Amino acid sequence: MAKEVKVGCARPTGGPVGEKVPEKAQGEEKQQKEVSTMIQVGRKAPDFTAPGYRQGKFISVQLSDYLGKWVLLCFYPGDFTFV
Amino acid sequence: MSIDSVFVHKMWDDHELSKMVKGGVPFPMLSDAGGRVGRVFGVYDEDAGVETRGRFIIDPDGVIQGYEVLTPPVGRNVNESIRQVQAFQLIRETKGAEATPSGWRPGKMTLQPGPDLVGNVWKVWKTDMAFD
């Protein structure tokens, strides 16, 4: 039976139920650590492409297309998350 | 940018945001399926499967000048983000000859770092200038 849950600012999420997902190989974890230390002020922002929506149109955006401009890149937990 | 699809972004803009901002959100709302970009920027919460409130200021050379990351329940201060961009723009225009002391905003005094200023900031900058 479905349970009623309180909603907060973090969007409710699910995940695998039951048996635990096997741990990643050690090598993979190490690589992930290296990636997560890439962000530092004074260093280049990692380039990326992403699908987007703007003013009625679906678009594709690449960060490096904005070279020459100031960029504010904002992440957030999810649409409709209140604040 | 969030993990939502562009279709959900459209629904949010159509049904809620366009009621707050005339004409809807003017900038791109980006979709990051699986948090692949957020992970590289260090803002993807692996346990929750969503991105935290990260905000990055990237200059015209593609260099990160500043960032801020908040947990989900606290909203950002847009004025502070704009103030920081204005400060970084001034530093860039003066090629680093000027620096913006604590509490600086456009119109307030800047400092010119150099040998004569060492130990003498107290003569030109007062602590109440850190506050609005």
mmCIF file of C-alpha atoms in Angstrom, chain B residues 7-102:
data_model
loop_
_atom_site.group_PDB
_atom_site.id
_atom_site.type_symbol
_atom_site.label_atom_id
_atom_site.label_comp_id
_atom_site.label_asym_id
_atom_site.label_seq_id
_atom_site.Cartn_x
_atom_site.Cartn_y
_atom_site.Cartn_z
ATOM 1 C CA PHE B 7 9.612 18.628 -20.741
ATOM 2 C CA VAL B 8 9.257 19.104 -16.994
ATOM 3 C CA HIS B 9 11.162 22.405 -17.285
ATOM 4 C CA LYS B 10 8.554 23.518 -19.821
ATOM 5 C CA MET B 11 5.674 22.534 -17.535
ATOM 6 C CA TRP B 12 7.234 24.378 -14.593
ATOM 7 C CA ASP B 13 7.785 27.494 -16.686
ATOM 8 C CA ASP B 14 4.307 27.330 -18.265
ATOM 9 C CA HIS B 15 2.355 26.645 -15.101
ATOM 10 C CA GLU B 16 4.260 28.414 -12.334
ATOM 11 C CA LEU B 17 7.333 30.481 -13.219
ATOM 12 C CA SER B 18 5.608 32.462 -15.980
ATOM 13 C CA LYS B 19 3.158 33.616 -13.302
ATOM 14 C CA MET B 20 6.102 35.120 -11.360
ATOM 15 C CA VAL B 21 8.180 36.359 -14.302
ATOM 16 C CA LYS B 22 6.351 37.975 -17.193
ATOM 17 C CA GLY B 23 7.073 36.028 -20.380
ATOM 18 C CA GLY B 24 8.631 33.130 -18.480
ATOM 19 C CA VAL B 25 12.235 32.395 -17.600
ATOM 20 C CA PRO B 26 14.460 34.306 -20.066
ATOM 21 C CA PHE B 27 17.555 32.106 -19.710
ATOM 22 C CA PRO B 28 18.085 28.434 -20.648
ATOM 23 C CA MET B 29 16.759 25.857 -18.186
ATOM 24 C CA LEU B 30 19.176 22.952 -18.562
ATOM 25 C CA SER B 31 18.563 19.260 -18.057
ATOM 26 C CA ASP B 32 21.216 16.992 -16.553
ATOM 27 C CA ALA B 33 19.945 13.420 -16.734
ATOM 28 C CA GLY B 34 21.751 11.193 -14.265
ATOM 29 C CA GLY B 35 23.594 14.155 -12.767
ATOM 30 C CA ARG B 36 26.541 13.681 -15.106
ATOM 31 C CA VAL B 37 27.406 17.385 -15.249
ATOM 32 C CA GLY B 38 26.552 17.981 -11.584
ATOM 33 C CA ARG B 39 28.939 15.210 -10.583
ATOM 34 C CA VAL B 40 31.829 16.915 -12.387
ATOM 35 C CA PHE B 41 30.979 20.199 -10.642
ATOM 36 C CA GLY B 42 30.780 18.450 -7.268
ATOM 37 C CA VAL B 43 27.116 19.281 -6.616
ATOM 38 C CA TYR B 44 25.424 15.925 -7.315
ATOM 39 C CA ASP B 45 24.076 14.252 -4.181
ATOM 40 C CA GLU B 46 24.588 10.556 -4.858
ATOM 41 C CA ASP B 47 22.287 9.467 -2.004
ATOM 42 C CA ALA B 48 19.334 11.686 -2.930
ATOM 43 C CA GLY B 49 19.926 11.420 -6.679
ATOM 44 C CA VAL B 50 19.497 15.179 -7.122
ATOM 45 C CA GLU B 51 21.678 18.243 -7.407
ATOM 46 C CA THR B 52 22.272 20.657 -4.523
ATOM 47 C CA ARG B 53 21.911 24.435 -4.888
ATOM 48 C CA GLY B 54 25.284 25.139 -6.488
ATOM 49 C CA ARG B 55 26.042 28.458 -8.152
ATOM 50 C CA PHE B 56 29.173 29.087 -10.201
ATOM 51 C CA ILE B 57 30.473 32.412 -11.540
ATOM 52 C CA ILE B 58 32.382 31.750 -14.765
ATOM 53 C CA ASP B 59 34.336 34.599 -16.371
ATOM 54 C CA PRO B 60 34.679 35.363 -20.129
ATOM 55 C CA ASP B 61 37.775 33.107 -20.287
ATOM 56 C CA GLY B 62 35.795 30.165 -18.909
ATOM 57 C CA VAL B 63 37.519 30.383 -15.523
ATOM 58 C CA ILE B 64 35.552 29.760 -12.322
ATOM 59 C CA GLN B 65 35.875 32.879 -10.152
ATOM 60 C CA GLY B 66 33.576 31.807 -7.350
ATOM 61 C CA TYR B 67 30.992 29.296 -6.236
ATOM 62 C CA GLU B 68 28.447 28.692 -3.507
ATOM 63 C CA VAL B 69 26.645 25.472 -2.628
ATOM 64 C CA LEU B 70 23.576 25.266 -0.375
ATOM 65 C CA THR B 71 21.450 22.346 0.797
ATOM 66 C CA PRO B 72 17.920 22.286 -0.678
ATOM 67 C CA PRO B 73 15.776 24.201 1.880
ATOM 68 C CA VAL B 74 17.626 27.540 1.701
ATOM 69 C CA GLY B 75 17.169 29.771 -1.332
ATOM 70 C CA ARG B 76 19.897 31.894 -2.864
ATOM 71 C CA ASN B 77 20.508 35.621 -2.559
ATOM 72 C CA VAL B 78 20.504 36.834 -6.150
ATOM 73 C CA ASN B 79 21.704 40.314 -5.115
ATOM 74 C CA GLU B 80 24.838 38.797 -3.628
ATOM 75 C CA SER B 81 25.540 36.835 -6.819
ATOM 76 C CA ILE B 82 25.155 40.034 -8.868
ATOM 77 C CA ARG B 83 27.363 41.958 -6.430
ATOM 78 C CA GLN B 84 30.084 39.340 -6.798
ATOM 79 C CA VAL B 85 29.899 39.458 -10.599
ATOM 80 C CA GLN B 86 30.182 43.272 -10.453
ATOM 81 C CA ALA B 87 33.244 42.955 -8.192
ATOM 82 C CA PHE B 88 34.913 40.405 -10.479
ATOM 83 C CA GLN B 89 34.156 42.620 -13.475
ATOM 84 C CA LEU B 90 35.839 45.583 -11.789
ATOM 85 C CA ILE B 91 38.901 43.496 -10.923
ATOM 86 C CA ARG B 92 39.069 42.345 -14.533
ATOM 87 C CA GLU B 93 38.736 45.899 -15.927
ATOM 88 C CA THR B 94 41.515 47.206 -13.678
ATOM 89 C CA LYS B 95 43.653 44.120 -14.391
ATOM 90 C CA GLY B 96 43.977 43.465 -10.670
ATOM 91 C CA ALA B 97 45.224 46.995 -9.752
ATOM 92 C CA GLU B 98 42.195 47.379 -7.502
ATOM 93 C CA ALA B 99 40.675 45.054 -4.925
ATOM 94 C CA THR B 100 37.203 45.147 -3.392
ATOM 95 C CA PRO B 101 37.204 45.079 0.422
ATOM 96 C CA SER B 102 34.605 43.260 2.517
#
